Structure formats: structure tokens, C-alpha cells
mmCIF file of C-alpha atoms in Angstrom:
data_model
loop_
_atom_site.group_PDB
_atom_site.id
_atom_site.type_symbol
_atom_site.label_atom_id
_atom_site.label_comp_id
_atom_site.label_asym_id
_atom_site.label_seq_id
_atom_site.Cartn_x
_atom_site.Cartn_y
_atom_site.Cartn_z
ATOM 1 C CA UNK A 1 0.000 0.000 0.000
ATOM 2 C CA UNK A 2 1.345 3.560 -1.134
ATOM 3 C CA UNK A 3 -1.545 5.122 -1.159
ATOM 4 C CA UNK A 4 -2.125 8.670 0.999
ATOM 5 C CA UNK A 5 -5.508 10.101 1.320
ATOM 6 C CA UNK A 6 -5.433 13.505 2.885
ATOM 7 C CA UNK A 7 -8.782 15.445 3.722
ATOM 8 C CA UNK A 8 -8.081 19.236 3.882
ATOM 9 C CA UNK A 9 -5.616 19.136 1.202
ATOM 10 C CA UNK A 10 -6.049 22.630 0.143
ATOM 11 C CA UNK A 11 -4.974 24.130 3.246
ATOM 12 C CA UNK A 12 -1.009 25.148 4.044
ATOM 13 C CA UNK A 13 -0.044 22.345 5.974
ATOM 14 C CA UNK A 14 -2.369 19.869 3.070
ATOM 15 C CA UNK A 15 -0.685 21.839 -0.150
ATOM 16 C CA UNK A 16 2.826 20.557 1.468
ATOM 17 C CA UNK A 17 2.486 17.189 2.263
ATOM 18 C CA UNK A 18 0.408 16.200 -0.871
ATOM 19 C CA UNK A 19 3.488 17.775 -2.694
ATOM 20 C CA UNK A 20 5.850 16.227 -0.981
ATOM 21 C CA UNK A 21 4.180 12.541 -1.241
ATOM 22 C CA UNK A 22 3.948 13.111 -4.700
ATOM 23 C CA UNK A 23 7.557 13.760 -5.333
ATOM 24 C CA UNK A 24 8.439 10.597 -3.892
ATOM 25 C CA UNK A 25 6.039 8.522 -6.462
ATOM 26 C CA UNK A 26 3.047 8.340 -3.922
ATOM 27 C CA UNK A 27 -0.409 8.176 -5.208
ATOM 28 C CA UNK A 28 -2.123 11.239 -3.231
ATOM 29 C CA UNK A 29 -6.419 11.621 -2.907
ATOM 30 C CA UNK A 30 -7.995 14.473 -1.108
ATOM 31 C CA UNK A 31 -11.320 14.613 0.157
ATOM 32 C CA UNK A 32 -12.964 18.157 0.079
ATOM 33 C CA UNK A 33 -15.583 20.272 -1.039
ATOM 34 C CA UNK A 34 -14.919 21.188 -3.860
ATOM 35 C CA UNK A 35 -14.931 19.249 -7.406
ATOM 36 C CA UNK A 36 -11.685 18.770 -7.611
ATOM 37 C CA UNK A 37 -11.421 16.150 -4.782
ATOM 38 C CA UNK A 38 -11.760 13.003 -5.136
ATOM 39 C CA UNK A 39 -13.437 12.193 -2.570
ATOM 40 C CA UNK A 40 -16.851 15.131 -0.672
ATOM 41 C CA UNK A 41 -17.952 15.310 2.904
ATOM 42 C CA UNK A 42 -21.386 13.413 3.031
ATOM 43 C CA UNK A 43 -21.224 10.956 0.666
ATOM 44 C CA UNK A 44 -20.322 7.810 2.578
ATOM 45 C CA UNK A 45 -19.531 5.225 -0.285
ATOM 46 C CA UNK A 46 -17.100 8.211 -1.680
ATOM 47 C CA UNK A 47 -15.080 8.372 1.221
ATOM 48 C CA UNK A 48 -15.108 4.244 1.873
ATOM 49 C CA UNK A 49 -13.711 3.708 -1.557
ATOM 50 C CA UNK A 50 -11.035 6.278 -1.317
ATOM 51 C CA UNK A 51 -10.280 5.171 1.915
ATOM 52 C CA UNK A 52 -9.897 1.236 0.500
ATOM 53 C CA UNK A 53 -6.900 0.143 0.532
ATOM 54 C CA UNK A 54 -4.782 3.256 1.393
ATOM 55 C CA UNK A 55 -1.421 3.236 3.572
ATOM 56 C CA UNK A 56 -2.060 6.628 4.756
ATOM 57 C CA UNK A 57 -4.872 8.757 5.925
ATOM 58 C CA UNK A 58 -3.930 12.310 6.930
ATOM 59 C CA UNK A 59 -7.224 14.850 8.652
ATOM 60 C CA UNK A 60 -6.504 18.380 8.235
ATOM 61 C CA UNK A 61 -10.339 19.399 7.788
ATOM 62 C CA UNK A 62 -11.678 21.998 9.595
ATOM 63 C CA UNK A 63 -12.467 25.413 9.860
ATOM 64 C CA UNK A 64 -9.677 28.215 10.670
ATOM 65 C CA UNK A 65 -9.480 29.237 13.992
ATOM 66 C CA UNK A 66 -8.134 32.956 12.616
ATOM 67 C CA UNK A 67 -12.011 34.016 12.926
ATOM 68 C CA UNK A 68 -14.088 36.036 15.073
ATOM 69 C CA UNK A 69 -15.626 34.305 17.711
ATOM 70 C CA UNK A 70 -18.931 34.928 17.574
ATOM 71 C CA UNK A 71 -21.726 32.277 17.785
ATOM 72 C CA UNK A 72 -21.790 30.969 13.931
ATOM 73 C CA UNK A 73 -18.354 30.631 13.952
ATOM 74 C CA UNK A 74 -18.156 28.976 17.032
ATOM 75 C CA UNK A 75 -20.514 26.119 15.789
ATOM 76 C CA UNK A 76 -18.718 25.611 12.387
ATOM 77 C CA UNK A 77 -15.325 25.750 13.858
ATOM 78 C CA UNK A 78 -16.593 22.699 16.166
ATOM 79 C CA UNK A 79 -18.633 21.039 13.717
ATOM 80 C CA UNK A 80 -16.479 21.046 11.228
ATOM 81 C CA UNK A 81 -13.984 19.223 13.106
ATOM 82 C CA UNK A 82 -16.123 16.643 15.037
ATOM 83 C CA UNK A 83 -18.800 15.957 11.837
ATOM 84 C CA UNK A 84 -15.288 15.144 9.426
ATOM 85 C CA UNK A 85 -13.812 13.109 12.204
ATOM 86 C CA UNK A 86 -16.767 11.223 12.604
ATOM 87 C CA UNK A 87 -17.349 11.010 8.861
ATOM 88 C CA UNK A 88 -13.873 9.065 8.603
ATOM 89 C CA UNK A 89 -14.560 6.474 11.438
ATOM 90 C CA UNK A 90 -17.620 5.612 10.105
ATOM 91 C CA UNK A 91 -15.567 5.212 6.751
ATOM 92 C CA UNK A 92 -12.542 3.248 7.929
ATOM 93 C CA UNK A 93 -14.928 1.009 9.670
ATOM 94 C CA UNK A 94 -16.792 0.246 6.513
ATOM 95 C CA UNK A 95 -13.314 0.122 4.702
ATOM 96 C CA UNK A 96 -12.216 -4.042 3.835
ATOM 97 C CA UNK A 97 -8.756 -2.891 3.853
ATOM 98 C CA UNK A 98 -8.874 0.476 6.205
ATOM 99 C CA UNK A 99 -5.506 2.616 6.684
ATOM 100 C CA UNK A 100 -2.344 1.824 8.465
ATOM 101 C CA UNK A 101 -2.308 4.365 9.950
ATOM 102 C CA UNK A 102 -4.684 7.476 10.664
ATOM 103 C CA UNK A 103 -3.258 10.814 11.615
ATOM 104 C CA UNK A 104 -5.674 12.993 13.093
ATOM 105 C CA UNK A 105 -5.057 16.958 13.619
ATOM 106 C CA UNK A 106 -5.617 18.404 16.661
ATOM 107 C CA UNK A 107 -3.935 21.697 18.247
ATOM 108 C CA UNK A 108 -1.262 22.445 20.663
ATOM 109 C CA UNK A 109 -3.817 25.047 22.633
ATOM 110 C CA UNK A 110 -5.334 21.831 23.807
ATOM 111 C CA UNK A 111 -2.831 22.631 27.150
ATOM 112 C CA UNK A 112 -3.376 25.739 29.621
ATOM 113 C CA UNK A 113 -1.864 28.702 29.295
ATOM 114 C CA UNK A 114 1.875 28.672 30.861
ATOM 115 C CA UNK A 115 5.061 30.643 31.345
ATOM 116 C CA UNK A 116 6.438 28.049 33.610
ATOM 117 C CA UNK A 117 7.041 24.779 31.701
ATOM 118 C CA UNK A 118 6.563 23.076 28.263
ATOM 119 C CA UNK A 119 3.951 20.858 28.235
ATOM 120 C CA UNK A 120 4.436 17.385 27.176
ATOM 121 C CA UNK A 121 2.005 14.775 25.588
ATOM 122 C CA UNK A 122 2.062 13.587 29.078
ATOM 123 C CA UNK A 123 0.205 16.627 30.495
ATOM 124 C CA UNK A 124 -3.281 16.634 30.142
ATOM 125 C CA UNK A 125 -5.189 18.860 28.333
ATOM 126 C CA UNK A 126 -6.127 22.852 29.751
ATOM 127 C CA UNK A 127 -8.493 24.803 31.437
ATOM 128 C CA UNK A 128 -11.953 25.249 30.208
ATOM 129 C CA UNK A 129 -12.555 27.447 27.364
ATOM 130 C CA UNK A 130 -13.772 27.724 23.754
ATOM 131 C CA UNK A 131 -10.225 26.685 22.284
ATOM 132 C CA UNK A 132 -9.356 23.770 24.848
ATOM 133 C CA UNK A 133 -12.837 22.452 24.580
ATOM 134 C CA UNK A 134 -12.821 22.255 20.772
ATOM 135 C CA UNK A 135 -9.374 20.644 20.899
ATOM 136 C CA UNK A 136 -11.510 18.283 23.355
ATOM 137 C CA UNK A 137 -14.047 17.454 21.162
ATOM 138 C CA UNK A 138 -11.785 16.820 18.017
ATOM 139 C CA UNK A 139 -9.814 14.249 19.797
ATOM 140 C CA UNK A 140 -12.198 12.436 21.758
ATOM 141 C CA UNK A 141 -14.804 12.290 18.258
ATOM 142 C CA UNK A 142 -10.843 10.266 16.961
ATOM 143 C CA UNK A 143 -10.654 8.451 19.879
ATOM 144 C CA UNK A 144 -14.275 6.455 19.518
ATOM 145 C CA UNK A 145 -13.971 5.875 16.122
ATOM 146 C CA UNK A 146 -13.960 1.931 15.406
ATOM 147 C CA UNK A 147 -10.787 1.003 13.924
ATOM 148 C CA UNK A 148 -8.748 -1.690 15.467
ATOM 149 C CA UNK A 149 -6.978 -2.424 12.306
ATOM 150 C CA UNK A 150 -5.698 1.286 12.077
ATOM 151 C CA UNK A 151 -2.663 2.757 13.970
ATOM 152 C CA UNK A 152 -3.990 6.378 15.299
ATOM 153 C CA UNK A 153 -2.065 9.219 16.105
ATOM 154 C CA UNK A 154 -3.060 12.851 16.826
ATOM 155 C CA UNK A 155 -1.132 15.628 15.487
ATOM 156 C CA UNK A 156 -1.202 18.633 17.754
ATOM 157 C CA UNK A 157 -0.104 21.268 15.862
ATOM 158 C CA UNK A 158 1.703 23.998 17.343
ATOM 159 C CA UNK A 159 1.836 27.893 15.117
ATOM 160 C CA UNK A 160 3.226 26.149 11.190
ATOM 161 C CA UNK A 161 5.512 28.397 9.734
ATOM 162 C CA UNK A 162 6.322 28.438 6.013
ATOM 163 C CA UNK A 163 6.950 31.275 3.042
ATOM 164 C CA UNK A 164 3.160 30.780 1.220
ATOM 165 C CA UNK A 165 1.228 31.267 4.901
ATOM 166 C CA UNK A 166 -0.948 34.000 5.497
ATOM 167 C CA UNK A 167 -0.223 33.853 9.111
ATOM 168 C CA UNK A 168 3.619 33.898 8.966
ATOM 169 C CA UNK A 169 3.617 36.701 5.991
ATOM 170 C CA UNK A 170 1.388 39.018 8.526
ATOM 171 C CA UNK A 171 4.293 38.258 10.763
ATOM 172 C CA UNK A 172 6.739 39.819 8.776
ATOM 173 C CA UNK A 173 4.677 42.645 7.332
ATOM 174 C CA UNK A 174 4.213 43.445 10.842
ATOM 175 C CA UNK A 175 7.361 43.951 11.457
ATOM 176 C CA UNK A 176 8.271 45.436 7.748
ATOM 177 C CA UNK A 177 6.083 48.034 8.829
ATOM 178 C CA UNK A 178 7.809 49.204 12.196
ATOM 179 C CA UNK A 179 4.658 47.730 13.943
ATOM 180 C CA UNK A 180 6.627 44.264 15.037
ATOM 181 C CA UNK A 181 6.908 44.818 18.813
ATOM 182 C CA UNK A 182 5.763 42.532 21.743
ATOM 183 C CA UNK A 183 2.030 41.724 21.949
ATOM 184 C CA UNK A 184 1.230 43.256 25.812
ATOM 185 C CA UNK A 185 -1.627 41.463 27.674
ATOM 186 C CA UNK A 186 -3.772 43.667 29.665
ATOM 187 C CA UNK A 187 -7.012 44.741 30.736
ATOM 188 C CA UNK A 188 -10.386 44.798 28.360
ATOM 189 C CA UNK A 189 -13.722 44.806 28.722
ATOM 190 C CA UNK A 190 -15.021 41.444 29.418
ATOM 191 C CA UNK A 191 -16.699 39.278 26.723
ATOM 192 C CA UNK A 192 -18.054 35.683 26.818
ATOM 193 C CA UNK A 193 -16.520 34.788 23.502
ATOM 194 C CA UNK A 194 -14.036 32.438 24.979
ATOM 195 C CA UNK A 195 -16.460 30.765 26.829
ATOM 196 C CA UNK A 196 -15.977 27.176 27.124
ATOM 197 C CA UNK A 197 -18.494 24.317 24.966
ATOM 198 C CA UNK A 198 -20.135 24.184 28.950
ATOM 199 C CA UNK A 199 -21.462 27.729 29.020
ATOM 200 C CA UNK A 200 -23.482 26.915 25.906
ATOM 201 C CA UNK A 201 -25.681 24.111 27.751
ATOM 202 C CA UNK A 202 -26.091 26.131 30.809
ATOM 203 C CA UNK A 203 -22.880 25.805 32.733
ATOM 204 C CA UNK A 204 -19.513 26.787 33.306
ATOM 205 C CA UNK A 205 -17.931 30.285 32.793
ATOM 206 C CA UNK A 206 -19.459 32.360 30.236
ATOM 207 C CA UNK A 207 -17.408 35.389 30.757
ATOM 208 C CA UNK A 208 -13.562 35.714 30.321
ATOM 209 C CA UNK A 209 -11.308 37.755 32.074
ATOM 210 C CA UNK A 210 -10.478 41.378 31.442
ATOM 211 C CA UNK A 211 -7.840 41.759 33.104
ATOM 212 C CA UNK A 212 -5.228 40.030 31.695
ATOM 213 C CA UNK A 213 -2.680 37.968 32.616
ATOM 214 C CA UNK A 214 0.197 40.134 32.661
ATOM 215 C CA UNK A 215 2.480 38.202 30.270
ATOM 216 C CA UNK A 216 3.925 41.610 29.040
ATOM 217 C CA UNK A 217 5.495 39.942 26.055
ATOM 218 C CA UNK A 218 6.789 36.725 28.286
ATOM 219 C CA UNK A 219 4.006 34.370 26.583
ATOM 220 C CA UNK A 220 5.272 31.807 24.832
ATOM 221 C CA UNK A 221 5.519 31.195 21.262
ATOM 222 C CA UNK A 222 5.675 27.301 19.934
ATOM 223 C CA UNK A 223 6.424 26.790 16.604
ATOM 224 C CA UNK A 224 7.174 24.691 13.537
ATOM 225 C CA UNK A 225 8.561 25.106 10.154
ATOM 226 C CA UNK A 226 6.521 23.743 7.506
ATOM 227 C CA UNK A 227 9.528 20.824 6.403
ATOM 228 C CA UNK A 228 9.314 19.642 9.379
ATOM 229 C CA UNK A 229 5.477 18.980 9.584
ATOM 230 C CA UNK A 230 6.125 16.886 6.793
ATOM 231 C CA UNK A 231 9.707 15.155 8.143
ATOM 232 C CA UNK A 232 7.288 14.405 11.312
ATOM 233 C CA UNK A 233 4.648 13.205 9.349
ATOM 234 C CA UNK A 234 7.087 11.304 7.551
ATOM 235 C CA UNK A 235 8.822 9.813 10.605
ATOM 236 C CA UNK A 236 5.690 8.809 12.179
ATOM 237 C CA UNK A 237 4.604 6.703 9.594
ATOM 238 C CA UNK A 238 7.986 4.835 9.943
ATOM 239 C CA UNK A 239 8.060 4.421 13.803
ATOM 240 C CA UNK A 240 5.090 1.891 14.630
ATOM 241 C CA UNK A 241 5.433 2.385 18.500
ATOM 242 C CA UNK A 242 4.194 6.268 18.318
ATOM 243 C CA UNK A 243 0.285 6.339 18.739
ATOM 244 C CA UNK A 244 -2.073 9.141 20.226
ATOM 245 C CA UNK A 245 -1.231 12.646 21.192
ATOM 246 C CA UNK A 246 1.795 14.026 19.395
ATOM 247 C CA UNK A 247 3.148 17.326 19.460
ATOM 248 C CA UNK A 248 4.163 19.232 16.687
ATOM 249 C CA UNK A 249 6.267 21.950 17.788
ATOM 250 C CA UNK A 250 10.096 22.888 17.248
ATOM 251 C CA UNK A 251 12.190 22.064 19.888
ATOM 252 C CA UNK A 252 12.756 25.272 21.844
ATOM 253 C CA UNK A 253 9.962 27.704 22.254
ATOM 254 C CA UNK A 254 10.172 31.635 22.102
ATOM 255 C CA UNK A 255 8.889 34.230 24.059
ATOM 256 C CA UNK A 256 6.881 36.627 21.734
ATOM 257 C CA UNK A 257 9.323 39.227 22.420
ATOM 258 C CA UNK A 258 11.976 37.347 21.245
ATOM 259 C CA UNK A 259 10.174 36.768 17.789
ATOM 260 C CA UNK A 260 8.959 39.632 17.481
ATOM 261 C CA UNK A 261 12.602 40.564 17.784
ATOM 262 C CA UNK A 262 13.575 38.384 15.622
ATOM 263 C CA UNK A 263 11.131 39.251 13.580
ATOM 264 C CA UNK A 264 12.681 42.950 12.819
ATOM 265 C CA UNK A 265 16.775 41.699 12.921
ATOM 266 C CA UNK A 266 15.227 39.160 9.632
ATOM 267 C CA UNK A 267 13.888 42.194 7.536
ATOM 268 C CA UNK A 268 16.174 45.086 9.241
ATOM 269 C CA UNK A 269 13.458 46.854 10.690
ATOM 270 C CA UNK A 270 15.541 48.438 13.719
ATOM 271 C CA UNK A 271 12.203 49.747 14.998
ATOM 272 C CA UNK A 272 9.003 47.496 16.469
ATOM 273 C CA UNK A 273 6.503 49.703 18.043
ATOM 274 C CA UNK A 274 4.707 47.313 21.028
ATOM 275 C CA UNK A 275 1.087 46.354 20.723
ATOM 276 C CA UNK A 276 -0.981 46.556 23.883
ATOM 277 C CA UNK A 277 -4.400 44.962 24.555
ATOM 278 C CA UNK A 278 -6.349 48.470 24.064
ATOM 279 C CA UNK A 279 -4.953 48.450 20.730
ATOM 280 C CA UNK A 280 -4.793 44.603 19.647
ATOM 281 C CA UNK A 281 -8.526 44.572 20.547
ATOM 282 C CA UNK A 282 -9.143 47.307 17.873
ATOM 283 C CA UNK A 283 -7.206 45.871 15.656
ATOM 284 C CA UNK A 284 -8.238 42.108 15.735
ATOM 285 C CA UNK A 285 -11.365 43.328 15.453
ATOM 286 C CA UNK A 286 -11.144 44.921 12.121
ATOM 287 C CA UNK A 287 -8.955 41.743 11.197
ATOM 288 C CA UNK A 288 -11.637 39.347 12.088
ATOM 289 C CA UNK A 289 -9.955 37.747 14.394
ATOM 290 C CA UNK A 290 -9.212 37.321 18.662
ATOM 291 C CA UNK A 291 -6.470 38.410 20.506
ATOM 292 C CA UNK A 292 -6.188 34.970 22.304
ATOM 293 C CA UNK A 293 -4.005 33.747 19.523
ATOM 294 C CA UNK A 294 -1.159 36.602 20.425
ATOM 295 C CA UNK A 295 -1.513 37.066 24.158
ATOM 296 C CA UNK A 296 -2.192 32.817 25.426
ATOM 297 C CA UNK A 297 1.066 31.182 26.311
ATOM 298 C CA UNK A 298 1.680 28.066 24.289
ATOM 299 C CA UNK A 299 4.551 26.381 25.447
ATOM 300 C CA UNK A 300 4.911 23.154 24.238
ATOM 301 C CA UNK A 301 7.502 20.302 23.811
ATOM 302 C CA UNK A 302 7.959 17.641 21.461
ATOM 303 C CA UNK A 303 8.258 14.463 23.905
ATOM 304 C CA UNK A 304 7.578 11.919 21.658
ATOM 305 C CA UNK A 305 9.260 12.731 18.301
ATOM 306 C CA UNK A 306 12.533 13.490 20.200
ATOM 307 C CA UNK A 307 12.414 10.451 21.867
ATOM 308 C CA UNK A 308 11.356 8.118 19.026
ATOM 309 C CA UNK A 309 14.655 9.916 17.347
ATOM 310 C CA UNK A 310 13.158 12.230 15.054
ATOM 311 C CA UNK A 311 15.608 14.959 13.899
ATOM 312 C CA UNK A 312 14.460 18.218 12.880
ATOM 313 C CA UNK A 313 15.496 20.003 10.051
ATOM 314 C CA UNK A 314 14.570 23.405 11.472
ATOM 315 C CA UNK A 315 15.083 23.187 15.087
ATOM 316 C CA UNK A 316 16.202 26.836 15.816
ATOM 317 C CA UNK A 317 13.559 30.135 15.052
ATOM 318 C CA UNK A 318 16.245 32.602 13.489
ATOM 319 C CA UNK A 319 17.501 29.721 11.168
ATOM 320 C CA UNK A 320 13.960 29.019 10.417
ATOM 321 C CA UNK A 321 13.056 32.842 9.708
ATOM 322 C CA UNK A 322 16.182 33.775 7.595
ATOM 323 C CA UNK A 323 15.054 30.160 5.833
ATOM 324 C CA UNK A 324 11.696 31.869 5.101
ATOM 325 C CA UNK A 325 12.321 35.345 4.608
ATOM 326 C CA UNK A 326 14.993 33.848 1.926
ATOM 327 C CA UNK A 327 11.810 31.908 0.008
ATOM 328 C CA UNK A 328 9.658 34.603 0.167
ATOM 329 C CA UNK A 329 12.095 37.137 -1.532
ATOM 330 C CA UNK A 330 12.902 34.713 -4.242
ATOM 331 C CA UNK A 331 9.128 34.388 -5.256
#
């Protein structure tokens, strides 16, 4: 079997790895939306015959998360993680010859905020909110599917950095721009958009808090080049003892201050004027967006793919910005 099937193909992280699996001879399907898959959500015999036979099957469907959270973007973002996770289970367990192995994304702000310590796939996952409670709900829909046949991983993907993302080319023209100084948490008016999955039925806390959490640019920043999303993807899929949560994040974290520094030394921006909460709020707003994804801590480790031996090809942030800043001039 050479087969890979990968549903969200379109995506950043999708784009790459179909790519790179077809350089090496590998017969890639996607499963979409659109007509150009070869495989659409809802239609159950589609995805069991595309799913027949295949070595590989890689989830990377669902929403983006760089939305505002507001209630109809709070439902899709859930549903359409939980709906397409359920939609493959049901199809591997129909499958005669299911996967080898099932990769499953998840995300890295599964864990609680912290400025303390990286968390490892042996911590459990954070507090209650909107973001830790999807990151619930994704994995646990993976967990129940029915497939004893199939090897299951979860890919908790820390911030992916590459030349062709929107996120990291914001990045830079942030700091292009003189504007690529440290994100400062502080106070706001309080909002229940974080609200955990709880609040919805009735319980739990509805509002967050507005007043910070004092991070002043000390939040952490976990990361991971694009190459070696696919080199873990890669190495996975050769190492039969990893299974279930997996963290996808560069070695050694950064504080935002330091990228953002960074940041300006990469494009020669000797300027970076800082961004307080009073004016990220503004500004996410007008983006679309949340502050949570500048000002929450997410330190995390890579436990299992440094001790199954994996060896990353981008293990340092100023290597891996010079590497991208590099690309991006050249196209």
C-alpha cells in the first residue's frame, strides 16, 4: 500500500504534504468540497472507496481558527472538526482494507496557558474554554472511532511556519512596517466569547477575564517550520510504536518578544513599536480575528518525536526565519 488520502488538502499544511508525497512517487487523494477532490464530505460510499486500501490517511479538515468568535463561527469551527472526524470512522470502519495508519489533527492550545514549563504529551489537556474544549471534542470524536486495524495518532499542531502562509507573511509585514513589537496582555472589557463548549448548555464560565494575565510579552511562542510537519509526518509513519497525542512543535519555544525581535533583525526593521491589549482589541477586530491567539502562552515540547529519534530540520527560530524570509524574496 502507497496510497495517501489527505482530507483538507487545500490548506497550508495539506498543499505541502500532498506535494511532498507526490515527489516521492506516492499516489495522493484528497477529500474536500470542492470538485476537484476526489473524494466530498457526506457521501459515505465516496469516502469508503477512497479510503480502501490506502497506507495513509492524513485529517486536516476543519475550519480556521483565525475568525471572530462569535456564535456561527463557534458552531462551524466545532462542527467542522467533530462531523469530518466522525465522517472518517464511520468510513474506515466500513473500509475491507482500512488505513495503516490514521493521523488525526488536533492543536497544541489543547494545554493551559503557561510561562512556567513546556507541556508534554504527558500533560493533560487545559483549562476550560472555547479553544481547549474544541481541541476536546476533536480528539475524543478520533478516539471512539472503530478502527482496530488502524494505527492512530493525533497531530497537535503547534503555530506552522512556512513562506506561502498567510499567518507567517502578517508576521513579517508586521514587522516590515515598524509595527513588530511585543504583543502586551492587559485589561479589556469582558466578553463571553471564549467561553468554554459548557457555558453553551447552561454551565460553566461564560465570561472571560479582562484583566489580563500580565504576560507583558513573556508568553510563549511554539512553533514549527513547515519541512518539518512533513519530516514528522514522515517519521511517524515509519516508527510503529508512536500512537495518540503528538506534538508538533520545534524544539525550543520563544517568548513573543523574542520573535517579534527576531522578527525585525530578519527584515532590518531596527524599529518594532509594542502592541498593547487596548490596541490589539481594535485591531483584531477589524482583522476578524481574537487576541487569544497573540496574548495565550503556548509552550509546548515535542516528547515523543525526540524520543522516538526524530531529527528536525529546522530546530532553531532565526535559522527558520532567515530560511523563510529567503523563500519569500525569491518568489
Amino acid at each position: 500500500m502507497t496510497d495517501v488520502v489527505i482530507a483538507g488538502a487545500s490548506g497550508f499544511i495539506g498543499s505541502h504534504l500532498s506535494a511532498a508525497f507526490r515527489r516521492e512517487g506516492r499516489t495522493v487523494r484528497t477529500i474536500g468540497r470542492g470538485s476537484a477532490a476526489d473524494a466530498v464530505w457526506g457521501d459515505a460510499d465516496g469516502l469508503t472507496r477512497v479510503l480502501d486500501g490506502a497506507a495513509l490517511l492524513v485529517n486536516l479538515a476543519g475550519k480556521p481558527v483565525h475568525a471572530r468568535y462569535d456564535d456561527a463561527s463557534r458552531n462551524e469551527i466545532l462542527r467542522s472538526r467533530v462531523q469530518t472526524t466522525r465522517e472518517l470512522g464511520e468510513a474506515v470502519a466500513r473500509a475491507a482494507a482500512p488505513p495503516a495508519l490514521w493521523l488525526n489533527q488536533s492543536t497544541a492550545t489543547a494545554y493551559a496557558h503557561s510561562t512556567t514549563h513546556a507541556h508534554t504529551e504527558d500533560d493533560p489537556a487545559g483549562q476550560q474554554g472555547f479553544s481547549e474544549d474544541v481541541a476536546r471534542a476533536w480528539e475524543r470524536e478520533f478516539e471512539l472511532a472503530d478502527a482496530p486495524a488502524t494505527r492512530k495518532a493525533v497531530m497537535r499542531t503547534t503555530i506552522a511556519l512556512g513562506h506561502d502562509s498567510e499567518a507567517t507573511r502578517l508576521l513579517f509585514r508586521l514587522a516590515r512596517l515598524g509595527l513588530g513589537g511585543p504583543q502586551i496582555d492587559g485589561w479589556w472589557f469582558p466578553h463571553n466569547r471564549y467561553r468554554g463548549l459548557a457555558a453553551d448548555r447552561g454551565s460553566g464560565e461564560a465570561t472571560a477575564p479582562s484583566r489580563g494575565r500580565g504576560t507583558r510579552g513573556r508568553q510563549r511562542f511554539s512553533w514549527i517550520h513547515i519541512d518539518d510537519v512533513v519530516g514528522a509526518v514522515r517519521h511517524i509513519e515509519a516508527t510503529p510504536s508512536i500512537v495518540g497525542p503528538v506534538n508538533f512543535a520545534a524544539p525550543e519555544a520563544s517568548t513573543n518578544a523574542e520573535l517579534m525581535r527576531l522578527l525585525r533583525q530578519t527584515v532590518g526593521m531596527p524599529i518594532g513599536i509594542p502592541a498593547p491589549r487596548f490596541v490589539l482589541e481594535p485591531a483584531t477586530w477589524l482583522l476578524r480575528t481574537e487576541s487569544e491567539l497573540l496574548l495565550k502562552s503556548r509552550w509546548v515540547a515535542p516528547g515523543k518525536l525526540l524520543a522516538s529519534g526524530y531529527a528536525f530540520q529546522q530546530p532553531r527560530l532565526d535559522w527558520s526565519l532567515r530560511d523563510i524570509w529567503a523563500r519569500m524574496r525569491t518568489r
